[in-house]
Amino acid sequence: MSARGGFNSRLGFIAAAAGSAVGLGNIWKFPFEVGQGGGAAFVLIYLLFAFLLCFPVMVAEIAIGRKTEKNPVGAFTALGFRKWRIVGMLGVLAGVVILSFYNVVAGWAFGYFIEMVQGNFAVGNDFGGFTSDYIKVGGYGLVFMLATTLIVSRGISGGIEKASKILMPVLIIMMLGLVFYSFTLDNAGAGIEFYLLPDFSKITLPVMYRALGQAFFSLSLGMGTFITFGSYVSKKDNIVSSAVLITLADVGIALLAGLMMFPFVFSQGLPPTGGPGLIFATLPGIFQALGPVLGIFIGSTFFLLLSFAALTSTVSLLEVPVSYVVDELKIKRKLAVWLVAGFIFIVGIPSLLSNGASEYFSNFITYVGADKATDFMTFVGHIANDSFLPLGGALIAIFVAYVWRKSNLNKEIEQGFEGFEGSFVQKYIGFALTYLAPIILIFIFVLTVLDRFFGIQLF
Ligand code: TRP
């Protein structure tokens, strides 16, 4: 183990990386994006992006990190390409922005745990009232940021590894149980159909870029999280098979969450287009129907586990700007963690107020051609998730393929994976990083920005 600390085992790395990837993105965001994106058609596009584009980018990020043992900014310098530091800086910035609103939603999840413990299932009928209470929701957000700060300040292997190894399996088992239960409800079939039977006419440009943004967000890609993780990985580990396992785990859990949610949504007669409130409006009624004792037990456990899943993600989000500040500005780690976390909490205040508490932030911007205003939090998410992350992914692919060079990538991956060079997977990763990712990601990035922010449709 180097002085920066390191993972105690390969399983430790996979568990921690999967812990970062699995979070609100899978259980809160994925179902509502599917709901707004027309159902199964969105799921299909998301799967294609996750495996064909995101997976090679993940391998590239881990390899850069392991090679350099640096944060995403320092990594580019260490490889001898100082100008490319800008990609790392974009990543640090994206991390700050994403964590600023992610922490707000994590606070909601934690708040719902408290409500469920008290048996307050009615909260589901007044989600808007819940999020408008900024003192309460702000308090939950503060608790959440404090928890994140304490874990990150204890260092990497101590905090993240232990928690995710125990809690992830419990969450999966619980969701499996809920999936089976959801199938028994009235009208479950309509939900399953919506979720699994694709209507290809629903595949539009916005569905494509939302699915792409969702894939990057859910896999924690495009901003150097995996460069940071990679910097703690041992040379004996197989990067490719680790990336396969992490991708499968993350996608699998998102799919499971959708399979559970849509029967619930349809059985309650709710619209699948409910947006960020979808799980928060749907689940309390489901738990209530289980009866007071079981409902409180299952409901509070579910939201507690969701909070832990979010915590392993907030930890990885905070880690990127912190490791940058520690390595580049030579500030002591403990101090850096508190400073960065405090700053991000403050940056998150407009997001905190943008779900009912403040009229201004709740109707922050009206896009060209849109009939409704977009709230601040959603707006920031559009910029960070659907624009910055795919752009970051494209730049990382271009960097590896054309600047650092594939031969160096292959040499790095070959350590821990004998026989990689010349294999089919090497050829695919090379092809994806050279052609597929740069072309598709840049193309969609340009179309996204024009369409969403300027209302210009080229096609
Ligand atoms: N992937 C996490 C989720 O799905 C969120 C997350 C953690 C993230 N680290 C990230 C997203 C880095 C983008 C980049 O909940």
GROMACS .gro file of C-alpha atoms and ligand atoms in nm:
model
  474
    1MET     CA    1   0.000   0.000   0.000
    2SER     CA    2   0.136   0.338  -0.096
    3ALA     CA    3   0.136   0.645   0.126
    4ARG     CA    4  -0.192   0.760  -0.025
    5GLY     CA    5  -0.361   0.448   0.108
    6GLY     CA    6  -0.504   0.178  -0.112
    7PHE     CA    7  -0.770  -0.084  -0.140
    8ASN     CA    8  -0.711  -0.386   0.076
    9SER     CA    9  -0.822  -0.627  -0.190
   10ARG     CA   10  -0.960  -0.649  -0.539
   11LEU     CA   11  -1.303  -0.717  -0.397
   12GLY     CA   12  -1.259  -0.404  -0.188
   13PHE     CA   13  -1.206  -0.198  -0.501
   14ILE     CA   14  -1.501  -0.351  -0.683
   15ALA     CA   15  -1.726  -0.308  -0.382
   16ALA     CA   16  -1.623   0.054  -0.335
   17ALA     CA   17  -1.653   0.137  -0.705
   18ALA     CA   18  -1.989  -0.034  -0.727
   19GLY     CA   19  -2.086   0.150  -0.410
   20SER     CA   20  -2.003   0.476  -0.584
   21ALA     CA   21  -2.189   0.381  -0.897
   22VAL     CA   22  -2.499   0.245  -0.724
   23GLY     CA   23  -2.695   0.520  -0.561
   24LEU     CA   24  -2.979   0.761  -0.615
   25GLY     CA   25  -2.896   0.744  -0.986
   26ASN     CA   26  -3.022   0.386  -0.999
   27ILE     CA   27  -3.313   0.394  -0.760
   28TRP     CA   28  -3.439   0.753  -0.772
   29LYS     CA   29  -3.328   0.886  -1.110
   30PHE     CA   30  -3.343   0.585  -1.341
   31PRO     CA   31  -3.714   0.508  -1.284
   32PHE     CA   32  -3.826   0.867  -1.329
   33GLU     CA   33  -3.613   0.915  -1.640
   34VAL     CA   34  -3.763   0.597  -1.785
   35GLY     CA   35  -4.107   0.727  -1.691
   36GLN     CA   36  -4.051   1.059  -1.864
   37GLY     CA   37  -3.864   0.903  -2.155
   38GLY     CA   38  -4.150   0.682  -2.269
   39GLY     CA   39  -4.066   0.354  -2.096
   40ALA     CA   40  -3.898   0.053  -2.252
   41ALA     CA   41  -3.755   0.241  -2.552
   42PHE     CA   42  -3.552   0.451  -2.308
   43VAL     CA   43  -3.435   0.139  -2.125
   44LEU     CA   44  -3.309  -0.012  -2.449
   45ILE     CA   45  -3.110   0.296  -2.551
   46TYR     CA   46  -2.970   0.325  -2.200
   47LEU     CA   47  -2.846  -0.035  -2.210
   48LEU     CA   48  -2.676   0.015  -2.547
   49PHE     CA   49  -2.497   0.326  -2.422
   50ALA     CA   50  -2.394   0.167  -2.093
   51PHE     CA   51  -2.229  -0.137  -2.247
   52LEU     CA   52  -2.103  -0.009  -2.582
   53LEU     CA   53  -1.981   0.337  -2.482
   54CYS     CA   54  -1.956   0.374  -2.107
   55PHE     CA   55  -1.778   0.049  -2.034
   56PRO     CA   56  -1.473   0.132  -2.254
   57VAL     CA   57  -1.457   0.480  -2.099
   58MET     CA   58  -1.457   0.320  -1.752
   59VAL     CA   59  -1.163   0.097  -1.848
   60ALA     CA   60  -0.978   0.402  -1.979
   61GLU     CA   61  -1.038   0.601  -1.660
   62ILE     CA   62  -0.925   0.320  -1.430
   63ALA     CA   63  -0.611   0.263  -1.639
   64ILE     CA   64  -0.514   0.632  -1.632
   65GLY     CA   65  -0.564   0.640  -1.256
   66ARG     CA   66  -0.368   0.324  -1.184
   67LYS     CA   67  -0.083   0.426  -1.414
   68THR     CA   68  -0.039   0.769  -1.254
   69GLU     CA   69  -0.165   0.718  -0.897
   70LYS     CA   70  -0.299   1.070  -0.916
   71ASN     CA   71  -0.621   1.269  -0.899
   72PRO     CA   72  -0.788   1.349  -1.233
   73VAL     CA   73  -0.605   1.677  -1.273
   74GLY     CA   74  -0.260   1.557  -1.169
   75ALA     CA   75  -0.298   1.241  -1.377
   76PHE     CA   76  -0.279   1.427  -1.707
   77THR     CA   77   0.027   1.621  -1.593
   78ALA     CA   78   0.192   1.302  -1.471
   79LEU     CA   79   0.152   1.146  -1.814
   80GLY     CA   80   0.327   1.449  -1.961
   81PHE     CA   81   0.030   1.635  -2.109
   82ARG     CA   82  -0.020   1.936  -1.891
   83LYS     CA   83  -0.270   2.101  -2.123
   84TRP     CA   84  -0.510   1.811  -2.076
   85ARG     CA   85  -0.540   1.905  -1.709
   86ILE     CA   86  -0.841   2.102  -1.824
   87VAL     CA   87  -1.032   1.773  -1.863
   88GLY     CA   88  -0.958   1.691  -1.502
   89MET     CA   89  -1.063   2.038  -1.397
   90LEU     CA   90  -1.393   2.004  -1.580
   91GLY     CA   91  -1.434   1.682  -1.383
   92VAL     CA   92  -1.362   1.848  -1.050
   93LEU     CA   93  -1.613   2.118  -1.138
   94ALA     CA   94  -1.874   1.861  -1.243
   95GLY     CA   95  -1.816   1.678  -0.914
   96VAL     CA   96  -1.878   1.993  -0.713
   97VAL     CA   97  -2.196   2.073  -0.905
   98ILE     CA   98  -2.335   1.719  -0.899
   99LEU     CA   99  -2.269   1.672  -0.529
  100SER     CA  100  -2.433   2.008  -0.454
  101PHE     CA  101  -2.773   1.884  -0.571
  102TYR     CA  102  -2.719   1.512  -0.512
  103ASN     CA  103  -2.679   1.588  -0.143
  104VAL     CA  104  -3.022   1.756  -0.142
  105VAL     CA  105  -3.191   1.444  -0.278
  106ALA     CA  106  -2.990   1.228  -0.040
  107GLY     CA  107  -3.132   1.447   0.237
  108TRP     CA  108  -3.484   1.373   0.113
  109ALA     CA  109  -3.413   0.999   0.124
  110PHE     CA  110  -3.283   1.032   0.478
  111GLY     CA  111  -3.581   1.248   0.572
  112TYR     CA  112  -3.814   0.980   0.438
  113PHE     CA  113  -3.641   0.728   0.661
  114ILE     CA  114  -3.733   0.946   0.960
  115GLU     CA  115  -4.092   0.987   0.832
  116MET     CA  116  -4.131   0.612   0.779
  117VAL     CA  117  -4.000   0.535   1.127
  118GLN     CA  118  -4.283   0.754   1.256
  119GLY     CA  119  -4.534   0.579   1.034
  120ASN     CA  120  -4.609   0.896   0.841
  121PHE     CA  121  -4.709   0.734   0.512
  122ALA     CA  122  -4.918   1.039   0.421
  123VAL     CA  123  -4.597   1.220   0.331
  124GLY     CA  124  -4.621   1.055  -0.011
  125ASN     CA  125  -4.935   1.251  -0.093
  126ASP     CA  126  -4.765   1.581  -0.018
  127PHE     CA  127  -4.414   1.545  -0.152
  128GLY     CA  128  -4.420   1.911  -0.259
  129GLY     CA  129  -4.500   2.012   0.097
  130PHE     CA  130  -4.215   1.797   0.225
  131THR     CA  131  -3.953   1.950  -0.008
  132SER     CA  132  -4.079   2.305   0.053
  133ASP     CA  133  -4.003   2.282   0.423
  134TYR     CA  134  -3.651   2.410   0.377
  135ILE     CA  135  -3.558   2.417   0.744
  136LYS     CA  136  -3.632   2.048   0.780
  137VAL     CA  137  -3.498   1.941   0.442
  138GLY     CA  138  -3.195   2.167   0.488
  139GLY     CA  139  -3.129   2.000   0.821
  140TYR     CA  140  -3.138   1.655   0.663
  141GLY     CA  141  -2.905   1.777   0.388
  142LEU     CA  142  -2.666   1.912   0.649
  143VAL     CA  143  -2.667   1.581   0.838
  144PHE     CA  144  -2.594   1.404   0.513
  145MET     CA  145  -2.306   1.630   0.418
  146LEU     CA  146  -2.159   1.590   0.767
  147ALA     CA  147  -2.173   1.212   0.739
  148THR     CA  148  -2.003   1.228   0.399
  149THR     CA  149  -1.736   1.460   0.535
  150LEU     CA  150  -1.657   1.235   0.830
  151ILE     CA  151  -1.618   0.930   0.608
  152VAL     CA  152  -1.398   1.102   0.353
  153SER     CA  153  -1.179   1.252   0.620
  154ARG     CA  154  -1.109   0.903   0.756
  155GLY     CA  155  -0.945   0.800   0.426
  156ILE     CA  156  -1.037   0.565   0.152
  157SER     CA  157  -1.007   0.205   0.269
  158GLY     CA  158  -1.146   0.260   0.616
  159GLY     CA  159  -1.475   0.421   0.533
  160ILE     CA  160  -1.615   0.328   0.197
  161GLU     CA  161  -1.503  -0.030   0.167
  162LYS     CA  162  -1.659  -0.166   0.481
  163ALA     CA  163  -1.995  -0.001   0.443
  164SER     CA  164  -2.060  -0.100   0.083
  165LYS     CA  165  -1.957  -0.462   0.131
  166ILE     CA  166  -2.229  -0.524   0.386
  167LEU     CA  167  -2.510  -0.295   0.281
  168MET     CA  168  -2.528  -0.346  -0.093
  169PRO     CA  169  -2.629  -0.712  -0.075
  170VAL     CA  170  -2.897  -0.629   0.182
  171LEU     CA  171  -3.040  -0.363  -0.047
  172ILE     CA  172  -3.047  -0.604  -0.341
  173ILE     CA  173  -3.230  -0.871  -0.141
  174MET     CA  174  -3.483  -0.619  -0.020
  175MET     CA  175  -3.548  -0.492  -0.372
  176LEU     CA  176  -3.589  -0.847  -0.502
  177GLY     CA  177  -3.854  -0.903  -0.238
  178LEU     CA  178  -4.031  -0.582  -0.336
  179VAL     CA  179  -4.019  -0.679  -0.705
  180PHE     CA  180  -4.201  -1.004  -0.630
  181TYR     CA  181  -4.452  -0.821  -0.416
  182SER     CA  182  -4.510  -0.560  -0.687
  183PHE     CA  183  -4.604  -0.833  -0.936
  184THR     CA  184  -4.897  -0.936  -0.719
  185LEU     CA  185  -5.063  -0.593  -0.728
  186ASP     CA  186  -5.357  -0.489  -0.944
  187ASN     CA  187  -5.257  -0.344  -1.277
  188ALA     CA  188  -4.895  -0.458  -1.232
  189GLY     CA  189  -4.907  -0.593  -1.587
  190ALA     CA  190  -4.954  -0.247  -1.734
  191GLY     CA  191  -4.646  -0.128  -1.550
  192ILE     CA  192  -4.436  -0.420  -1.669
  193GLU     CA  193  -4.553  -0.361  -2.025
  194PHE     CA  194  -4.462   0.007  -2.007
  195TYR     CA  195  -4.120  -0.085  -1.875
  196LEU     CA  196  -4.030  -0.379  -2.095
  197LEU     CA  197  -4.219  -0.359  -2.425
  198PRO     CA  198  -4.044  -0.097  -2.636
  199ASP     CA  199  -4.240   0.140  -2.857
  200PHE     CA  200  -3.974   0.236  -3.109
  201SER     CA  201  -4.158   0.549  -3.218
  202LYS     CA  202  -4.067   0.691  -2.875
  203ILE     CA  203  -3.698   0.706  -2.963
  204THR     CA  204  -3.639   1.077  -3.010
  205LEU     CA  205  -3.334   1.298  -2.969
  206PRO     CA  206  -3.426   1.397  -2.611
  207VAL     CA  207  -3.471   1.030  -2.522
  208MET     CA  208  -3.124   0.960  -2.664
  209TYR     CA  209  -2.946   1.233  -2.472
  210ARG     CA  210  -3.132   1.170  -2.150
  211ALA     CA  211  -3.045   0.800  -2.173
  212LEU     CA  212  -2.683   0.886  -2.243
  213GLY     CA  213  -2.666   1.130  -1.953
  214GLN     CA  214  -2.832   0.872  -1.730
  215ALA     CA  215  -2.578   0.604  -1.828
  216PHE     CA  216  -2.284   0.831  -1.749
  217PHE     CA  217  -2.438   0.955  -1.426
  218SER     CA  218  -2.536   0.612  -1.304
  219LEU     CA  219  -2.191   0.468  -1.375
  220SER     CA  220  -2.015   0.770  -1.215
  221LEU     CA  221  -1.827   0.828  -1.540
  222GLY     CA  222  -1.694   1.124  -1.733
  223MET     CA  223  -1.552   1.330  -1.449
  224GLY     CA  224  -1.260   1.129  -1.326
  225THR     CA  225  -1.418   0.941  -1.036
  226PHE     CA  226  -1.269   0.626  -1.179
  227ILE     CA  227  -0.932   0.794  -1.234
  228THR     CA  228  -0.936   0.863  -0.861
  229PHE     CA  229  -1.048   0.508  -0.781
  230GLY     CA  230  -0.795   0.367  -1.027
  231SER     CA  231  -0.518   0.549  -0.845
  232TYR     CA  232  -0.577   0.322  -0.546
  233VAL     CA  233  -0.595  -0.005  -0.744
  234SER     CA  234  -0.320  -0.267  -0.733
  235LYS     CA  235  -0.115  -0.356  -1.042
  236LYS     CA  236  -0.220  -0.717  -0.993
  237ASP     CA  237  -0.586  -0.643  -1.055
  238ASN     CA  238  -0.757  -0.711  -1.384
  239ILE     CA  239  -0.899  -0.375  -1.487
  240VAL     CA  240  -1.123  -0.510  -1.761
  241SER     CA  241  -1.299  -0.774  -1.558
  242SER     CA  242  -1.340  -0.530  -1.269
  243ALA     CA  243  -1.505  -0.281  -1.505
  244VAL     CA  244  -1.733  -0.553  -1.640
  245LEU     CA  245  -1.846  -0.647  -1.289
  246ILE     CA  246  -1.904  -0.286  -1.187
  247THR     CA  247  -2.104  -0.211  -1.502
  248LEU     CA  248  -2.315  -0.525  -1.461
  249ALA     CA  249  -2.384  -0.454  -1.094
  250ASP     CA  250  -2.484  -0.096  -1.159
  251VAL     CA  251  -2.703  -0.165  -1.460
  252GLY     CA  252  -2.853  -0.467  -1.286
  253ILE     CA  253  -2.960  -0.264  -0.984
  254ALA     CA  254  -3.109   0.010  -1.201
  255LEU     CA  255  -3.308  -0.250  -1.395
  256LEU     CA  256  -3.427  -0.404  -1.071
  257ALA     CA  257  -3.538  -0.065  -0.940
  258GLY     CA  258  -3.742  -0.005  -1.255
  259LEU     CA  259  -3.895  -0.349  -1.236
  260MET     CA  260  -4.009  -0.272  -0.884
  261MET     CA  261  -4.127   0.084  -0.950
  262PHE     CA  262  -4.350   0.056  -1.256
  263PRO     CA  263  -4.591  -0.203  -1.121
  264PHE     CA  264  -4.610   0.013  -0.805
  265VAL     CA  265  -4.671   0.331  -1.005
  266PHE     CA  266  -4.938   0.177  -1.226
  267SER     CA  267  -5.107  -0.010  -0.943
  268GLN     CA  268  -5.153   0.321  -0.763
  269GLY     CA  269  -5.288   0.486  -1.076
  270LEU     CA  270  -5.008   0.744  -1.075
  271PRO     CA  271  -4.863   0.888  -1.397
  272PRO     CA  272  -4.514   0.749  -1.481
  273THR     CA  273  -4.408   1.101  -1.579
  274GLY     CA  274  -4.398   1.220  -1.217
  275GLY     CA  275  -4.036   1.339  -1.241
  276PRO     CA  276  -3.801   1.367  -0.942
  277GLY     CA  277  -4.088   1.302  -0.700
  278LEU     CA  278  -4.178   0.967  -0.857
  279ILE     CA  279  -4.038   0.727  -0.596
  280PHE     CA  280  -4.117   0.964  -0.311
  281ALA     CA  281  -4.481   0.992  -0.410
  282THR     CA  282  -4.524   0.623  -0.496
  283LEU     CA  283  -4.351   0.421  -0.227
  284PRO     CA  284  -4.517   0.543   0.095
  285GLY     CA  285  -4.859   0.426  -0.025
  286ILE     CA  286  -4.714   0.085  -0.107
  287PHE     CA  287  -4.558   0.053   0.238
  288GLN     CA  288  -4.877   0.168   0.404
  289ALA     CA  289  -5.068  -0.113   0.233
  290LEU     CA  290  -4.837  -0.364   0.403
  291GLY     CA  291  -4.998  -0.274   0.736
  292PRO     CA  292  -4.863  -0.061   1.021
  293VAL     CA  293  -4.596  -0.294   1.159
  294LEU     CA  294  -4.457  -0.444   0.839
  295GLY     CA  295  -4.504  -0.114   0.655
  296ILE     CA  296  -4.295   0.078   0.905
  297PHE     CA  297  -4.030  -0.192   0.911
  298ILE     CA  298  -3.997  -0.231   0.533
  299GLY     CA  299  -4.046   0.140   0.461
  300SER     CA  300  -3.788   0.264   0.706
  301THR     CA  301  -3.535  -0.007   0.616
  302PHE     CA  302  -3.577   0.074   0.248
  303PHE     CA  303  -3.511   0.444   0.289
  304LEU     CA  304  -3.227   0.380   0.532
  305LEU     CA  305  -3.057   0.152   0.280
  306LEU     CA  306  -3.124   0.404   0.004
  307SER     CA  307  -2.955   0.665   0.222
  308PHE     CA  308  -2.653   0.439   0.260
  309ALA     CA  309  -2.640   0.377  -0.114
  310ALA     CA  310  -2.646   0.753  -0.159
  311LEU     CA  311  -2.375   0.793   0.105
  312THR     CA  312  -2.126   0.572  -0.079
  313SER     CA  313  -2.194   0.789  -0.386
  314THR     CA  314  -2.159   1.124  -0.208
  315VAL     CA  315  -1.835   0.998  -0.063
  316SER     CA  316  -1.698   0.924  -0.410
  317LEU     CA  317  -1.823   1.258  -0.539
  318LEU     CA  318  -1.650   1.446  -0.259
  319GLU     CA  319  -1.332   1.242  -0.304
  320VAL     CA  320  -1.259   1.390  -0.650
  321PRO     CA  321  -1.238   1.759  -0.556
  322VAL     CA  322  -1.074   1.668  -0.224
  323SER     CA  323  -0.797   1.460  -0.379
  324TYR     CA  324  -0.741   1.745  -0.624
  325VAL     CA  325  -0.705   2.000  -0.347
  326VAL     CA  326  -0.481   1.769  -0.142
  327ASP     CA  327  -0.248   1.675  -0.428
  328GLU     CA  328  -0.233   2.003  -0.616
  329LEU     CA  329  -0.270   2.271  -0.353
  330LYS     CA  330  -0.083   2.078  -0.083
  331ILE     CA  331  -0.346   2.138   0.183
  332LYS     CA  332  -0.375   1.882   0.463
  333ARG     CA  333  -0.638   1.622   0.388
  334LYS     CA  334  -0.857   1.677   0.697
  335LEU     CA  335  -0.876   2.050   0.641
  336ALA     CA  336  -0.933   2.008   0.268
  337VAL     CA  337  -1.227   1.774   0.328
  338TRP     CA  338  -1.404   2.020   0.559
  339LEU     CA  339  -1.340   2.320   0.336
  340VAL     CA  340  -1.457   2.152   0.017
  341ALA     CA  341  -1.763   1.997   0.180
  342GLY     CA  342  -1.866   2.328   0.336
  343PHE     CA  343  -1.826   2.503   0.004
  344ILE     CA  344  -2.034   2.242  -0.180
  345PHE     CA  345  -2.310   2.259   0.080
  346ILE     CA  346  -2.337   2.632   0.021
  347VAL     CA  347  -2.336   2.587  -0.357
  348GLY     CA  348  -2.628   2.347  -0.303
  349ILE     CA  349  -2.854   2.596  -0.127
  350PRO     CA  350  -3.031   2.718  -0.446
  351SER     CA  351  -3.103   2.352  -0.534
  352LEU     CA  352  -3.237   2.299  -0.185
  353LEU     CA  353  -3.478   2.588  -0.235
  354SER     CA  354  -3.577   2.496  -0.589
  355ASN     CA  355  -3.846   2.240  -0.506
  356GLY     CA  356  -4.113   2.468  -0.370
  357ALA     CA  357  -3.939   2.673  -0.102
  358SER     CA  358  -3.839   2.959  -0.331
  359GLU     CA  359  -4.059   3.072  -0.617
  360TYR     CA  360  -3.756   3.212  -0.799
  361PHE     CA  361  -3.546   2.895  -0.790
  362SER     CA  362  -3.846   2.666  -0.841
  363ASN     CA  363  -3.922   2.833  -1.175
  364PHE     CA  364  -3.569   2.928  -1.257
  365ILE     CA  365  -3.553   2.916  -1.634
  366THR     CA  366  -3.784   2.856  -1.928
  367TYR     CA  367  -3.608   2.693  -2.222
  368VAL     CA  368  -3.679   2.818  -2.573
  369GLY     CA  369  -3.994   2.647  -2.696
  370ALA     CA  370  -4.077   2.490  -2.356
  371ASP     CA  371  -4.422   2.540  -2.206
  372LYS     CA  372  -4.309   2.509  -1.844
  373ALA     CA  373  -4.027   2.655  -1.641
  374THR     CA  374  -3.744   2.431  -1.520
  375ASP     CA  375  -3.635   2.446  -1.157
  376PHE     CA  376  -3.278   2.528  -1.063
  377MET     CA  377  -3.186   2.179  -0.951
  378THR     CA  378  -3.311   2.017  -1.270
  379PHE     CA  379  -3.137   2.284  -1.476
  380VAL     CA  380  -2.804   2.226  -1.305
  381GLY     CA  381  -2.853   1.852  -1.353
  382HIS     CA  382  -2.910   1.905  -1.724
  383ILE     CA  383  -2.584   2.092  -1.752
  384ALA     CA  384  -2.376   1.860  -1.538
  385ASN     CA  385  -2.520   1.516  -1.614
  386ASP     CA  386  -2.639   1.533  -1.968
  387SER     CA  387  -2.377   1.773  -2.105
  388PHE     CA  388  -2.056   1.775  -1.897
  389LEU     CA  389  -2.033   1.404  -1.830
  390PRO     CA  390  -2.065   1.282  -2.191
  391LEU     CA  391  -1.829   1.560  -2.299
  392GLY     CA  392  -1.581   1.449  -2.033
  393GLY     CA  393  -1.618   1.091  -2.155
  394ALA     CA  394  -1.548   1.197  -2.513
  395LEU     CA  395  -1.238   1.391  -2.410
  396ILE     CA  396  -1.106   1.101  -2.205
  397ALA     CA  397  -1.154   0.867  -2.503
  398ILE     CA  398  -0.983   1.113  -2.737
  399PHE     CA  399  -0.700   1.160  -2.490
  400VAL     CA  400  -0.634   0.789  -2.459
  401ALA     CA  401  -0.670   0.707  -2.828
  402TYR     CA  402  -0.488   1.000  -2.983
  403VAL     CA  403  -0.265   1.159  -2.720
  404TRP     CA  404  -0.154   0.907  -2.460
  405ARG     CA  405  -0.184   0.632  -2.726
  406LYS     CA  406  -0.348   0.294  -2.714
  407SER     CA  407  -0.016   0.108  -2.686
  408ASN     CA  408   0.034   0.267  -2.343
  409LEU     CA  409  -0.322   0.189  -2.243
  410ASN     CA  410  -0.275  -0.172  -2.352
  411LYS     CA  411   0.051  -0.201  -2.159
  412GLU     CA  412  -0.121  -0.076  -1.844
  413ILE     CA  413  -0.416  -0.313  -1.882
  414GLU     CA  414  -0.191  -0.609  -1.963
  415GLN     CA  415  -0.069  -0.590  -1.602
  416GLY     CA  416  -0.317  -0.804  -1.418
  417PHE     CA  417  -0.471  -0.928  -1.743
  418GLU     CA  418  -0.223  -1.143  -1.932
  419GLY     CA  419  -0.335  -1.204  -2.286
  420PHE     CA  420  -0.523  -0.876  -2.314
  421GLU     CA  421  -0.314  -0.764  -2.611
  422GLY     CA  422  -0.452  -0.920  -2.926
  423SER     CA  423  -0.778  -1.028  -2.760
  424PHE     CA  424  -1.123  -0.941  -2.889
  425VAL     CA  425  -1.194  -0.718  -2.591
  426GLN     CA  426  -0.874  -0.522  -2.657
  427LYS     CA  427  -0.982  -0.466  -3.017
  428TYR     CA  428  -1.329  -0.357  -2.911
  429ILE     CA  429  -1.205  -0.118  -2.644
  430GLY     CA  430  -0.957   0.028  -2.893
  431PHE     CA  431  -1.226   0.072  -3.156
  432ALA     CA  432  -1.469   0.225  -2.910
  433LEU     CA  433  -1.216   0.475  -2.774
  434THR     CA  434  -1.083   0.570  -3.118
  435TYR     CA  435  -1.403   0.604  -3.319
  436LEU     CA  436  -1.726   0.516  -3.146
  437ALA     CA  437  -1.699   0.725  -2.829
  438PRO     CA  438  -1.547   1.044  -2.977
  439ILE     CA  439  -1.784   1.058  -3.272
  440ILE     CA  440  -2.109   0.961  -3.103
  441LEU     CA  441  -2.046   1.150  -2.780
  442ILE     CA  442  -1.942   1.476  -2.946
  443PHE     CA  443  -2.227   1.449  -3.194
  444ILE     CA  444  -2.487   1.396  -2.924
  445PHE     CA  445  -2.327   1.661  -2.704
  446VAL     CA  446  -2.367   1.924  -2.976
  447LEU     CA  447  -2.724   1.820  -3.054
  448THR     CA  448  -2.811   1.820  -2.683
  449VAL     CA  449  -2.686   2.171  -2.621
  450LEU     CA  450  -2.857   2.309  -2.930
  451ASP     CA  451  -3.186   2.132  -2.865
  452ARG     CA  452  -3.220   2.170  -2.493
  453PHE     CA  453  -3.076   2.510  -2.425
  454PHE     CA  454  -3.140   2.690  -2.754
  455GLY     CA  455  -3.442   2.508  -2.894
  456ILE     CA  456  -3.263   2.443  -3.224
  457GLN     CA  457  -3.331   2.106  -3.389
  458LEU     CA  458  -3.096   2.016  -3.670
  459PHE     CA  459  -3.295   1.707  -3.767
  460TRP     N1  460  -2.340   0.712  -0.985
  460TRP     C1  461  -2.396   0.764  -0.866
  460TRP     C2  462  -2.544   0.727  -0.864
  460TRP     O1  463  -2.591   0.666  -0.954
  460TRP     C3  464  -2.374   0.911  -0.851
  460TRP     C4  465  -2.232   0.947  -0.863
  460TRP     C5  466  -2.133   0.919  -0.774
  460TRP     C6  467  -2.171   1.012  -0.971
  460TRP     N2  468  -2.012   0.961  -0.823
  460TRP     C7  469  -2.034   1.020  -0.942
  460TRP     C8  470  -2.220   1.061  -1.087
  460TRP     C9  471  -1.947   1.077  -1.033
  460TRP    C10  472  -2.133   1.120  -1.177
  460TRP    C11  473  -1.997   1.126  -1.151
  460TRP     O2  474  -2.614   0.760  -0.775
   0.00000   0.00000   0.00000
